[in-house]
Coordinates of C-alpha atoms in Angstrom, one line a residue:
Chain A
M732 CA -38.7 4.9 24.4
S733 CA -35.3 6.6 24.8
D734 CA -34.2 9.3 22.6
D735 CA -31.2 7.2 21.0
R736 CA -33.6 4.2 20.2
K737 CA -36.1 6.4 18.7
F738 CA -33.5 8.0 16.8
E739 CA -31.8 4.9 15.5
R740 CA -35.6 3.3 14.6
D741 CA -36.1 6.6 12.6
A742 CA -32.8 6.5 10.9
R743 CA -33.2 2.6 10.1
A744 CA -36.7 3.2 8.8
W745 CA -35.2 6.4 6.5
L746 CA -32.6 4.0 5.2
E747 CA -35.1 1.3 4.4
L748 CA -36.5 3.5 1.9
G749 CA -34.8 3.4 -1.6
P750 CA -34.1 1.0 -4.3
T751 CA -33.1 -3.0 -2.9
R752 CA -32.6 -4.8 -6.5
A753 CA -29.7 -4.3 -8.3
P754 CA -30.4 -2.8 -11.9
K755 CA -29.5 -6.0 -14.3
R756 CA -27.8 -3.5 -16.8
A757 CA -25.0 -2.9 -14.1
V758 CA -24.8 -6.6 -13.5
E759 CA -24.8 -7.6 -17.3
A760 CA -22.2 -5.1 -17.9
A761 CA -19.9 -6.2 -15.3
L762 CA -20.3 -10.0 -16.2
L763 CA -19.6 -8.9 -20.0
T764 CA -16.4 -7.0 -19.2
I765 CA -15.0 -9.9 -17.2
E766 CA -15.6 -12.3 -19.9
T767 CA -12.3 -11.0 -21.6
M768 CA -10.6 -9.7 -18.4
S769 CA -8.0 -11.9 -16.7
Q770 CA -7.8 -12.4 -12.7
Q771 CA -4.9 -10.3 -10.9
R772 CA -2.7 -13.3 -9.9
Y773 CA 0.1 -10.9 -8.9
L774 CA -0.1 -7.6 -7.4
P775 CA 1.0 -4.8 -9.7
A776 CA 4.4 -4.5 -8.3
P777 CA 7.8 -5.6 -9.1
W778 CA 7.9 -8.5 -6.7
R779 CA 4.9 -10.3 -5.4
F780 CA 4.4 -14.2 -5.1
P781 CA 1.9 -16.8 -6.0
R782 CA -1.0 -16.9 -3.8
L783 CA -0.1 -19.3 -0.9
T784 CA -1.9 -22.1 0.0
M785 CA -2.6 -23.2 3.9
Q786 CA 0.2 -26.0 3.1
T787 CA 2.9 -23.6 2.0
R788 CA 2.6 -20.7 4.0
F789 CA 4.7 -21.8 6.9
A790 CA 7.3 -23.0 4.8
V791 CA 7.3 -19.9 2.6
A792 CA 7.2 -17.3 5.6
A793 CA 11.1 -17.2 5.9
A794 CA 11.3 -16.6 2.3
V795 CA 8.2 -14.0 2.1
G796 CA 10.4 -11.2 3.9
L797 CA 13.6 -12.0 1.7
L798 CA 12.0 -11.3 -1.5
A799 CA 9.7 -8.8 0.0
V800 CA 7.1 -6.7 -2.0
G801 CA 9.6 -4.8 -4.3
A802 CA 11.7 -3.5 -1.1
G803 CA 15.4 -4.1 -0.9
L804 CA 18.0 -3.6 1.6
L805 CA 20.0 -0.3 1.7
I806 CA 22.2 1.1 3.7
L807 CA 22.4 4.9 4.6
R808 CA 25.4 6.7 3.9
S809 CA 27.0 9.3 6.3
P810 CA 26.6 12.6 5.5
Q811 CA 30.3 13.1 5.2
S812 CA 31.0 10.7 2.4
Q813 CA 32.4 12.0 -0.6
V814 CA 32.3 10.8 -4.5
G815 CA 34.7 7.8 -4.5
Q816 CA 35.6 7.8 -1.0
P817 CA 34.2 5.1 1.2
S818 CA 32.8 6.4 4.2
P819 CA 34.1 5.2 7.9
S820 CA 31.8 3.9 10.3
P821 CA 30.7 6.6 13.3
T822 CA 31.3 3.9 15.6
T823 CA 34.1 1.3 14.7
A824 CA 35.7 0.5 11.7
P825 CA 34.6 -2.8 10.5
S826 CA 37.5 -5.3 9.8
P827 CA 37.7 -8.7 8.4
S828 CA 38.5 -9.9 11.8
A829 CA 35.8 -8.1 13.6
A830 CA 33.2 -10.7 15.0
P831 CA 29.9 -10.6 12.7
G832 CA 27.5 -7.7 13.6
S833 CA 29.8 -6.4 16.5
D834 CA 30.3 -2.9 14.8
L835 CA 26.0 -3.0 14.3
D836 CA 25.2 -3.3 18.1
R837 CA 24.6 0.3 18.5
R838 CA 23.4 1.1 15.3
W839 CA 19.8 1.7 14.4
L840 CA 18.0 -1.0 11.9
V841 CA 14.6 -0.2 10.7
F842 CA 12.9 -3.1 9.3
E843 CA 9.8 -4.1 7.7
R844 CA 7.7 -6.7 9.3
Q845 CA 5.1 -8.7 7.6
V846 CA 2.3 -10.0 9.1
T847 CA -0.7 -12.0 7.6
P848 CA -3.9 -11.0 9.1
T849 CA -5.4 -13.4 11.3
D850 CA -8.9 -12.0 11.3
G851 CA -10.8 -9.5 9.1
P852 CA -11.8 -10.0 5.4
G853 CA -8.3 -11.4 5.2
V854 CA -6.7 -9.9 1.7
F855 CA -3.5 -11.2 0.6
P856 CA -0.7 -10.5 0.8
P857 CA 0.6 -9.6 4.4
T858 CA 0.2 -6.5 6.2
S859 CA 3.7 -4.9 6.7
R860 CA 4.6 -2.6 9.5
L861 CA 7.9 -0.6 10.3
W862 CA 9.9 -1.1 13.4
A863 CA 13.2 0.1 14.3
V864 CA 15.7 -1.7 16.7
R865 CA 19.5 -1.0 17.9
G866 CA 21.8 -3.9 16.3
D867 CA 22.1 -5.3 19.6
G868 CA 18.4 -6.2 19.9
S869 CA 17.4 -3.0 22.5
E870 CA 15.0 -0.3 21.9
L871 CA 12.7 -2.1 19.6
H872 CA 9.8 0.0 18.8
E873 CA 7.3 0.4 16.0
L874 CA 7.3 3.6 13.4
A875 CA 4.1 5.2 11.9
S876 CA 1.9 3.0 14.0
T877 CA -1.0 5.2 12.8
L878 CA -0.7 3.9 9.2
P879 CA -2.1 0.4 8.6
N880 CA 0.3 -0.9 5.9
S881 CA 3.9 0.6 5.6
Q882 CA 6.9 -0.9 3.5
S883 CA 9.9 -0.2 1.4
P884 CA 11.7 2.2 3.9
D885 CA 14.9 3.9 3.3
I886 CA 16.7 6.0 5.8
R887 CA 18.5 9.2 5.7
F888 CA 21.7 9.9 7.9
D889 CA 19.5 11.7 10.6
G890 CA 17.4 8.7 11.2
M891 CA 14.6 10.1 9.0
S892 CA 12.7 7.2 7.3
A893 CA 10.7 7.3 3.9
F894 CA 8.5 4.7 2.9
E895 CA 5.1 3.9 1.2
S896 CA 1.9 3.4 2.7
S897 CA -1.2 2.2 1.4
G898 CA -4.8 1.7 2.4
F899 CA -5.0 4.5 5.1
P900 CA -8.5 5.7 6.0
F901 CA -8.6 9.0 4.5
V902 CA -11.6 9.3 1.8
D903 CA -9.4 10.7 -0.8
S904 CA -6.7 8.1 -0.6
G905 CA -7.9 5.6 -3.0
D906 CA -5.9 2.3 -3.1
G907 CA -2.6 3.3 -4.1
S908 CA 0.5 3.9 -2.2
R909 CA 1.9 7.3 -1.1
L910 CA 4.8 8.2 0.5
W911 CA 5.2 9.1 4.0
M912 CA 8.4 10.0 6.4
A913 CA 8.6 9.1 10.0
S914 CA 11.6 10.0 12.3
I915 CA 13.5 7.3 14.4
D916 CA 11.5 8.1 17.5
G917 CA 8.6 7.0 16.1
D918 CA 6.5 10.2 16.0
D919 CA 3.8 10.9 14.0
P920 CA 4.5 10.4 10.2
T921 CA 4.4 12.9 7.8
F922 CA 2.7 12.7 4.2
V923 CA 4.8 13.6 1.4
E924 CA 2.9 15.3 -1.5
V925 CA 3.7 14.3 -4.7
P926 CA 2.1 16.3 -8.0
C927 CA 0.2 14.3 -10.1
D928 CA -0.7 15.0 -13.7
S929 CA -4.4 14.6 -13.1
D930 CA -7.5 16.5 -11.6
N931 CA -7.5 13.9 -8.7
P932 CA -4.4 13.5 -6.8
A933 CA -5.7 10.1 -5.8
D934 CA -5.2 9.2 -9.5
C935 CA -1.5 8.6 -8.7
E936 CA 0.5 6.4 -6.4
E937 CA 3.8 6.7 -5.5
F938 CA 6.5 3.9 -4.0
N939 CA 10.1 2.9 -3.3
P940 CA 11.4 5.8 -1.9
A941 CA 15.2 6.3 -1.9
F942 CA 17.5 9.1 -0.5
S943 CA 20.4 10.5 -2.1
A944 CA 23.6 10.2 0.3
D945 CA 23.4 13.8 1.2
G946 CA 19.6 13.4 2.3
M947 CA 18.6 16.4 -0.1
R948 CA 17.2 14.3 -2.9
L949 CA 14.4 11.8 -2.6
A950 CA 14.0 9.4 -5.8
F951 CA 10.7 7.4 -6.2
I952 CA 8.4 5.9 -8.8
Q953 CA 5.0 7.3 -9.6
H954 CA 2.2 5.4 -11.3
N955 CA -0.9 6.9 -12.8
L956 CA -3.5 4.7 -12.2
V957 CA -5.6 6.5 -15.0
T958 CA -3.1 6.4 -17.9
G959 CA -1.2 3.5 -16.5
D960 CA 2.2 5.6 -16.8
Y961 CA 5.2 4.5 -14.5
V962 CA 7.9 7.2 -14.3
V963 CA 11.0 7.9 -12.0
G964 CA 10.8 11.1 -10.3
F965 CA 12.7 12.8 -7.6
R966 CA 12.0 15.6 -5.1
D967 CA 14.9 18.1 -4.2
R968 CA 15.0 20.2 -1.1
V969 CA 15.0 24.1 -2.3
Q970 CA 15.1 27.5 -0.4
G971 CA 12.6 29.8 -0.7
A972 CA 8.7 29.8 -0.4
E973 CA 8.4 26.1 -1.8
P974 CA 10.6 24.1 -0.3
F975 CA 10.7 21.2 -2.7
A976 CA 11.0 20.8 -6.2
F977 CA 10.1 17.9 -8.4
T978 CA 11.3 16.4 -11.3
F979 CA 9.9 13.7 -13.4
L980 CA 12.1 12.0 -15.9
D981 CA 10.0 11.5 -19.1
S982 CA 12.6 9.2 -20.6
T983 CA 11.7 6.4 -18.1
R984 CA 8.2 6.8 -18.6
D985 CA 6.4 3.4 -19.3
R986 CA 3.0 2.3 -19.7
Q987 CA 1.5 -0.2 -17.8
R988 CA -1.5 -1.0 -20.1
P989 CA -1.0 -4.7 -21.8
S990 CA 0.2 -5.1 -25.4
E991 CA -1.8 -7.2 -27.7
N992 CA -0.1 -10.3 -26.6
G993 CA -0.8 -9.5 -22.7
S994 CA 2.6 -8.1 -21.6
R995 CA 3.1 -5.0 -19.4
V996 CA 6.0 -3.3 -17.8
Q997 CA 6.4 -2.0 -14.3
L998 CA 9.3 0.5 -12.5
G999 CA 10.4 -0.1 -9.3
R1000 CA 13.6 0.2 -6.9
P1001 CA 15.3 3.5 -7.9
T1002 CA 18.6 4.2 -6.1
L1003 CA 20.7 7.2 -6.4
S1004 CA 24.3 7.2 -7.5
P1005 CA 26.4 8.7 -4.5
D1006 CA 26.9 11.9 -6.3
G1007 CA 23.2 12.0 -6.8
E1008 CA 23.4 12.5 -10.6
Q1009 CA 22.0 9.2 -11.9
I1010 CA 19.5 6.8 -10.7
A1011 CA 19.5 3.0 -11.2
Y1012 CA 16.1 1.2 -11.4
Q1013 CA 14.3 -2.0 -12.0
R1014 CA 11.9 -2.6 -15.0
T1015 CA 10.2 -5.7 -14.8
V1016 CA 8.3 -7.2 -17.9
L1017 CA 5.1 -9.2 -16.8
Q1018 CA 3.1 -11.6 -19.0
D1019 CA -0.3 -12.1 -17.7
D1020 CA 0.5 -10.4 -14.5
V1021 CA 3.3 -13.1 -14.1
P1022 CA 6.8 -11.3 -13.7
V1023 CA 8.8 -12.8 -16.5
T1024 CA 12.0 -10.9 -16.5
S1025 CA 13.6 -8.0 -14.6
E1026 CA 16.2 -5.5 -16.1
I1027 CA 18.2 -2.8 -14.4
W1028 CA 18.2 0.6 -16.1
V1029 CA 20.2 3.9 -15.4
V1030 CA 19.4 7.2 -16.4
D1031 CA 20.9 10.8 -15.6
T1032 CA 19.0 13.1 -13.2
N1033 CA 18.8 15.5 -16.3
D1034 CA 16.7 13.1 -18.2
T1035 CA 19.3 12.1 -20.5
N1036 CA 21.5 8.7 -21.2
N1037 CA 18.6 6.3 -20.1
H1038 CA 20.2 3.1 -20.9
L1039 CA 19.9 -0.8 -20.2
L1040 CA 22.6 -2.4 -18.2
P1041 CA 23.6 -5.5 -20.0
T1042 CA 22.3 -8.5 -17.5
P1043 CA 21.4 -11.7 -19.2
S1044 CA 17.9 -11.8 -20.6
A1045 CA 15.0 -13.8 -19.3
S1046 CA 16.7 -13.3 -15.8
M1047 CA 15.0 -11.4 -12.5
Y1048 CA 17.8 -8.9 -11.5
A1049 CA 16.4 -6.8 -9.1
D1050 CA 17.0 -4.6 -6.1
P1051 CA 19.8 -2.5 -7.2
D1052 CA 21.9 -0.6 -4.6
W1053 CA 24.8 1.7 -5.7
S1054 CA 27.9 1.1 -3.8
P1055 CA 29.2 4.2 -1.7
D1056 CA 32.0 4.7 -4.0
G1057 CA 30.1 4.7 -7.0
S1058 CA 31.7 1.8 -8.8
L1059 CA 29.4 -0.8 -8.5
I1060 CA 25.7 -1.6 -8.2
L1061 CA 24.6 -4.5 -6.1
L1062 CA 21.6 -6.5 -7.4
S1063 CA 19.7 -9.6 -6.3
N1064 CA 18.6 -12.5 -8.7
D1065 CA 16.1 -15.0 -8.7
S1066 CA 18.1 -16.9 -11.2
E1067 CA 16.0 -20.5 -10.3
R1068 CA 12.4 -18.9 -10.4
F1069 CA 10.6 -18.6 -7.2
D1070 CA 10.3 -21.9 -5.2
P1071 CA 8.0 -21.5 -2.0
F1072 CA 9.9 -24.3 -0.3
Y1073 CA 13.4 -22.8 -0.9
L1074 CA 15.0 -19.9 -0.7
S1075 CA 17.3 -19.6 -3.5
M1076 CA 18.8 -16.5 -4.6
S1077 CA 22.1 -14.7 -6.0
I1078 CA 23.6 -11.9 -5.2
Y1079 CA 25.7 -9.8 -8.0
T1080 CA 27.4 -6.7 -8.7
I1081 CA 27.4 -5.0 -11.9
D1082 CA 29.7 -2.3 -13.0
P1083 CA 27.6 0.5 -14.4
I1084 CA 30.3 1.4 -17.0
T1085 CA 31.5 -2.0 -18.4
G1086 CA 29.0 -3.8 -17.6
T1087 CA 30.7 -6.6 -16.0
L1088 CA 28.5 -9.0 -13.9
T1089 CA 29.9 -10.6 -10.8
E1090 CA 28.1 -13.5 -8.9
L1091 CA 29.1 -13.1 -5.0
C1092 CA 27.1 -16.0 -4.0
S1093 CA 24.0 -18.3 -5.1
G1094 CA 21.7 -20.8 -3.6
R1095 CA 20.2 -21.7 -0.3
N1096 CA 23.4 -20.2 1.5
C1097 CA 22.9 -16.8 -0.3
G1098 CA 20.7 -14.1 0.8
A1099 CA 18.0 -11.4 -0.5
N1100 CA 17.3 -7.8 -0.5
P1101 CA 21.0 -7.2 -0.3
S1102 CA 23.0 -3.6 0.5
W1103 CA 25.9 -2.2 1.3
T1104 CA 27.4 -1.0 4.6
P1105 CA 28.0 2.7 4.8
D1106 CA 31.9 2.0 4.0
G1107 CA 31.1 -0.3 1.4
S1108 CA 33.3 -3.1 2.9
Q1109 CA 30.2 -5.6 3.5
I1110 CA 27.0 -6.4 2.5
L1111 CA 23.8 -7.1 4.6
A1112 CA 21.1 -9.3 3.5
W1113 CA 18.5 -11.5 4.8
T1114 CA 19.4 -15.2 4.7
A1115 CA 17.4 -18.3 5.4
I1116 CA 20.4 -20.1 7.0
G1117 CA 18.7 -22.3 9.5
A1118 CA 15.1 -22.3 10.3
T1119 CA 14.6 -18.5 11.3
P1120 CA 15.0 -15.8 8.9
T1121 CA 18.2 -13.6 10.1
W1122 CA 20.2 -10.7 9.0
A1123 CA 23.6 -11.7 8.0
L1124 CA 26.9 -9.9 6.6
M1125 CA 29.2 -10.9 3.8
D1126 CA 32.5 -9.4 2.7
A1127 CA 32.1 -6.9 -0.4
G1128 CA 33.9 -9.4 -2.5
G1129 CA 31.7 -12.2 -2.0
G1130 CA 31.8 -15.5 0.1
E1131 CA 29.8 -16.6 3.1
M1132 CA 26.9 -15.1 4.6
R1133 CA 27.7 -14.4 8.3
P1134 CA 24.5 -14.7 10.5
I1135 CA 24.0 -11.8 13.1
N1136 CA 22.4 -13.5 16.0
H1137 CA 20.3 -11.3 18.5
D1138 CA 17.4 -11.9 20.3
L1139 CA 15.4 -10.3 17.9
D1140 CA 15.3 -13.7 16.0
T1141 CA 12.8 -14.6 18.6
F1142 CA 10.7 -11.5 17.3
A1143 CA 11.8 -12.3 13.8
A1144 CA 9.9 -15.7 14.2
E1145 CA 6.5 -14.5 15.7
G1146 CA 5.1 -13.3 12.3
E1147 CA 4.1 -15.1 9.5
G1148 CA 6.4 -12.9 7.0
G1149 CA 9.9 -12.2 6.9
F1150 CA 11.6 -8.6 6.9
V1151 CA 13.4 -6.1 4.9
I1152 CA 15.8 -4.2 6.7
R1153 CA 17.7 -0.7 6.5
L1154 CA 20.5 0.1 8.7
V1155 CA 21.2 3.5 10.1
P1156 CA 24.8 4.2 10.7
Chain B
M794 CA -22.4 -18.1 0.5
D795 CA -21.1 -21.3 -0.5
P796 CA -17.2 -21.3 0.2
A797 CA -16.9 -23.8 -2.5
V798 CA -18.2 -21.5 -4.9
V799 CA -16.3 -18.9 -3.7
E800 CA -13.1 -20.8 -4.2
R801 CA -14.1 -21.8 -7.8
A802 CA -14.3 -18.3 -8.7
R803 CA -11.1 -17.6 -6.8
G804 CA -9.6 -20.0 -9.3
G805 CA -11.2 -18.3 -12.3
D806 CA -14.4 -20.0 -13.0
R807 CA -16.4 -17.5 -14.4
E808 CA -19.7 -19.4 -14.0
A809 CA -19.1 -19.6 -10.3
F810 CA -18.4 -15.8 -10.2
A811 CA -21.7 -15.1 -12.0
S812 CA -23.4 -17.1 -9.3
L813 CA -21.7 -14.9 -6.4
V814 CA -22.7 -11.7 -8.2
G815 CA -26.4 -12.8 -8.3
Q816 CA -26.2 -13.5 -4.6
V817 CA -24.6 -10.2 -3.6
S818 CA -25.2 -7.7 -6.3
D819 CA -28.9 -6.6 -4.8
S820 CA -27.2 -6.0 -1.2
L821 CA -24.2 -4.1 -2.8
Y822 CA -26.5 -1.7 -4.8
A823 CA -28.6 -1.2 -2.0
V824 CA -25.6 0.1 0.1
A825 CA -23.9 2.1 -2.7
F826 CA -27.3 3.9 -3.1
R827 CA -27.7 4.5 0.6
I828 CA -24.3 5.9 0.5
L829 CA -24.0 7.9 -2.5
R830 CA -27.9 8.6 -2.4
E831 CA -28.1 8.8 -6.6
T832 CA -29.0 5.8 -8.9
G833 CA -26.7 6.6 -11.2
S834 CA -23.4 6.8 -9.1
A835 CA -24.6 3.7 -7.3
E836 CA -24.9 2.0 -10.5
D837 CA -21.5 2.7 -11.7
A838 CA -20.0 2.0 -8.2
L839 CA -21.6 -1.5 -8.3
Q840 CA -20.2 -2.3 -11.9
N841 CA -17.0 -1.0 -11.1
A842 CA -16.7 -3.0 -7.9
L843 CA -17.8 -6.4 -9.3
V844 CA -15.1 -5.9 -12.2
K845 CA -12.5 -5.6 -9.2
T846 CA -13.8 -8.3 -7.2
W847 CA -13.2 -10.4 -10.3
Q848 CA -9.8 -9.0 -10.6
Q849 CA -8.7 -9.2 -7.0
L850 CA -10.5 -12.6 -6.3
P851 CA -7.2 -14.5 -6.1
H852 CA -5.8 -12.3 -3.5
L853 CA -8.8 -13.2 -1.0
R854 CA -7.3 -15.4 1.8
D855 CA -10.4 -16.5 3.4
V856 CA -13.0 -17.5 1.2
D857 CA -15.2 -17.4 4.5
R858 CA -14.6 -13.7 4.5
F859 CA -16.0 -13.0 0.9
E860 CA -19.1 -11.1 1.8
A861 CA -17.4 -8.7 4.0
W862 CA -14.2 -8.3 1.6
V863 CA -16.8 -7.6 -1.3
H864 CA -18.5 -5.0 0.8
R865 CA -15.1 -3.4 1.3
I866 CA -14.5 -3.0 -2.4
L867 CA -17.9 -1.5 -2.9
V868 CA -17.3 1.3 -0.5
H869 CA -14.1 1.9 -2.2
A870 CA -15.7 2.1 -5.4
C871 CA -18.4 4.5 -3.9
Y872 CA -15.5 6.7 -2.9
A873 CA -14.0 6.6 -6.2
E874 CA -17.4 7.3 -8.1
F875 CA -18.3 10.4 -5.7
R876 CA -14.7 12.1 -6.6
R877 CA -15.2 11.5 -10.1
R878 CA -18.6 13.3 -10.0
R879 CA -17.4 15.9 -8.0
Q880 CA -19.9 16.0 -5.3
F881 CA -17.5 16.5 -2.4
A882 CA -17.7 20.0 -0.9
A883 CA -15.2 20.9 1.7
N884 CA -17.7 23.5 3.4
V885 CA -20.8 21.3 4.5
R886 CA -24.0 22.8 5.5
V887 CA -25.2 21.3 8.6
I888 CA -27.5 21.3 11.5
D889 CA -26.2 23.5 14.4
V890 CA -25.6 20.4 16.6
H891 CA -24.8 22.6 19.8
R892 CA -28.3 23.9 19.7
S893 CA -30.1 20.6 19.5
G894 CA -30.1 20.4 23.4
E895 CA -32.3 23.6 23.0
S896 CA -35.1 22.1 21.8
D897 CA -38.5 21.8 23.3
G898 CA -38.0 18.1 23.6
S899 CA -40.9 17.5 20.9
R900 CA -39.2 15.5 18.4
V901 CA -40.8 15.8 14.8
L902 CA -39.5 13.5 12.2
A903 CA -37.9 15.7 9.4
D904 CA -39.1 16.0 6.1
R905 CA -37.7 13.0 4.0
D906 CA -36.1 15.3 1.5
E907 CA -34.3 17.4 4.2
L908 CA -32.9 14.2 5.7
D909 CA -31.9 13.3 2.3
R910 CA -30.1 16.6 1.9
A911 CA -28.6 16.3 5.1
F912 CA -27.3 13.1 4.6
R913 CA -25.7 14.1 1.3
Q914 CA -23.6 16.8 3.3
I915 CA -22.2 14.3 5.5
P916 CA -18.6 13.4 4.6
L917 CA -18.7 10.0 2.5
D918 CA -16.7 8.1 5.1
Q919 CA -19.2 8.8 7.6
R920 CA -22.0 8.1 5.6
A921 CA -20.3 4.6 4.7
V922 CA -20.1 3.8 8.4
F923 CA -23.6 5.0 9.2
V924 CA -25.1 2.7 6.2
L925 CA -23.0 -0.6 7.2
H926 CA -24.3 0.0 10.8
H927 CA -27.8 1.1 10.5
Y928 CA -28.9 -0.4 7.4
V929 CA -26.8 -3.7 6.9
G930 CA -26.8 -4.1 10.8
L931 CA -23.3 -4.5 11.4
P932 CA -21.6 -4.1 14.8
L933 CA -19.3 -1.4 14.8
V934 CA -16.4 -3.7 15.5
E935 CA -17.7 -5.4 12.2
V936 CA -18.0 -2.1 10.1
A937 CA -14.3 -1.2 11.1
E938 CA -13.0 -4.8 9.8
T939 CA -15.2 -4.2 6.7
L940 CA -13.6 -1.0 6.1
G941 CA -10.1 -1.7 7.1
I942 CA -10.2 1.3 9.8
P943 CA -9.6 1.2 13.4
A944 CA -12.8 0.8 15.7
G945 CA -12.5 4.1 17.2
T946 CA -12.5 5.8 13.8
A947 CA -15.7 4.0 13.0
R948 CA -17.1 4.9 16.3
S949 CA -16.3 8.8 15.8
R950 CA -17.3 8.7 12.2
L951 CA -20.8 7.2 13.4
H952 CA -20.8 9.8 16.3
Y953 CA -20.5 12.6 13.8
A954 CA -23.2 11.4 11.2
T955 CA -25.5 10.6 14.1
Q956 CA -25.1 14.4 15.5
L957 CA -25.8 15.8 12.3
L958 CA -28.9 13.9 11.4
R959 CA -30.2 14.1 14.9
A960 CA -30.2 17.9 14.8
V961 CA -32.0 17.6 11.4
M962 CA -34.7 15.5 13.0
T963 CA -35.2 17.9 15.3
A964 CA -35.8 20.5 12.9
D965 CA -33.1 22.8 14.4
A966 CA -32.0 26.0 12.7
V967 CA -29.1 25.5 9.9
R968 CA -25.7 27.1 9.9
T969 CA -22.8 26.4 7.9
L970 CA -19.7 24.8 9.5
E971 CA -16.2 24.1 8.2
E972 CA -15.9 20.4 7.8
G973 CA -13.5 18.9 10.6
R974 CA -11.3 16.0 9.4
L975 CA -11.7 13.0 11.5
A976 CA -9.0 10.3 12.3

């Protein structure tokens, strides 16, 4: 018998030694625990979908990415942008008469592609991967391919992406999301270590990263898996031995643990004002794990003045994105509740000072995950006009969504899910 | 495993879930013990895994994959339990694998306790692969699928775990090595 086979035989014999019956007390304790525990119908994030049946999966494939996983569309600001001044495009200045998408041809776009696993244990939801492509459909390539599930990207002016990833195969990772960064070149991603108020770093997860306009500040949401706290935080680049300084805004801290009536809250989608001095974020209230309302809050980065923007109650305002001139915050709204057969979204702006809410579009011809172009003149979003999810532009004042047609529509149709997109100027 | 029972449990039927628990708990506990090598830890990991399985069952897309899926939850519960009990050490005491080729060719089955001690010093992710492959009997491709890792990662983890245990079983000298991280 060869050495290898003998080793395997001996190893198996050794492994056979030991208990093979589960202790009754452990099994009974587990069954007792679930007697009063509801199942998790939605994943713990601001945006998730009802469990898809086979019959509805294809119909909802286009909608999945448009309402994807807590991510929103964000257009990266140029480093030359100043407070109150719209920044020009580095290629051509968009004009109302320009053909839709013409100024995007050489721009980099980074997007999240969701693919439902066709093999393996088949855990819902779909797996997300990040891809980059020029606006004309060329140079398509994957980012952070070594990570198993990446989503919610934001892009800095130099093409560096920050995103969240979960389920990567490190022993100490736990199941939570963590922050990573990757360059547009597709190099190996870099882990972003965030302090956690616990002995074990894996007790915290971080998600929804968002750069400031100058790229020096990175906002995020941290969730402590042990205490249940959600908090808005940010990282600043500093000089010296410790290159980063972390700040957690205690006035935003909210607990996930359900109240007596089964309601709980989650935070998500931070967006920095152009001057980096304020953060708008999404606060979702869930009842029995179902999102029932979503609000937009604004806090100063010195941890003062945390306040609610006056959106109508019992609605789902989400995906805040601060305009390049700081005057408006872009929002999406699922005002008609999620319908798997139809994409029905609305896009709004809200004045963060007066609270004036303005609808830009609504219904099936509107879009989702909206974000501003760098000069603030247009809004980029996903739309389900036609059979294939596609990127579209709309004037900042509202109106018609104009699809951007590229060869990528074919790529977009391959996966079972949809996409979230980021544009690099 | 009856897919209809899994489907009912997925829909919130606690009796159906209890039936599933009855079918998998022995196997899950056996795997947990062989990974953690400690009965108390294995019990806690099993209990946590069963609760998490109930919570996340609505997210299981393919009911036919229930067993593989629940084993993944169990392995992650073992990781969490291991961290909780602070048994992981960065410096592992291993057999000098480079000297294993210098043996005189005679193979002596290591003392059971020595093997157990050596196994405890293997990183947890390597132990999980070793147990799923040699005890549960899964091919490496299925081990990788179950754990949600690339097949190459599963292979390299098994290789390192095997090297360490083989060195124990040839009763070579022991020296302390810095643990290297595997992809």
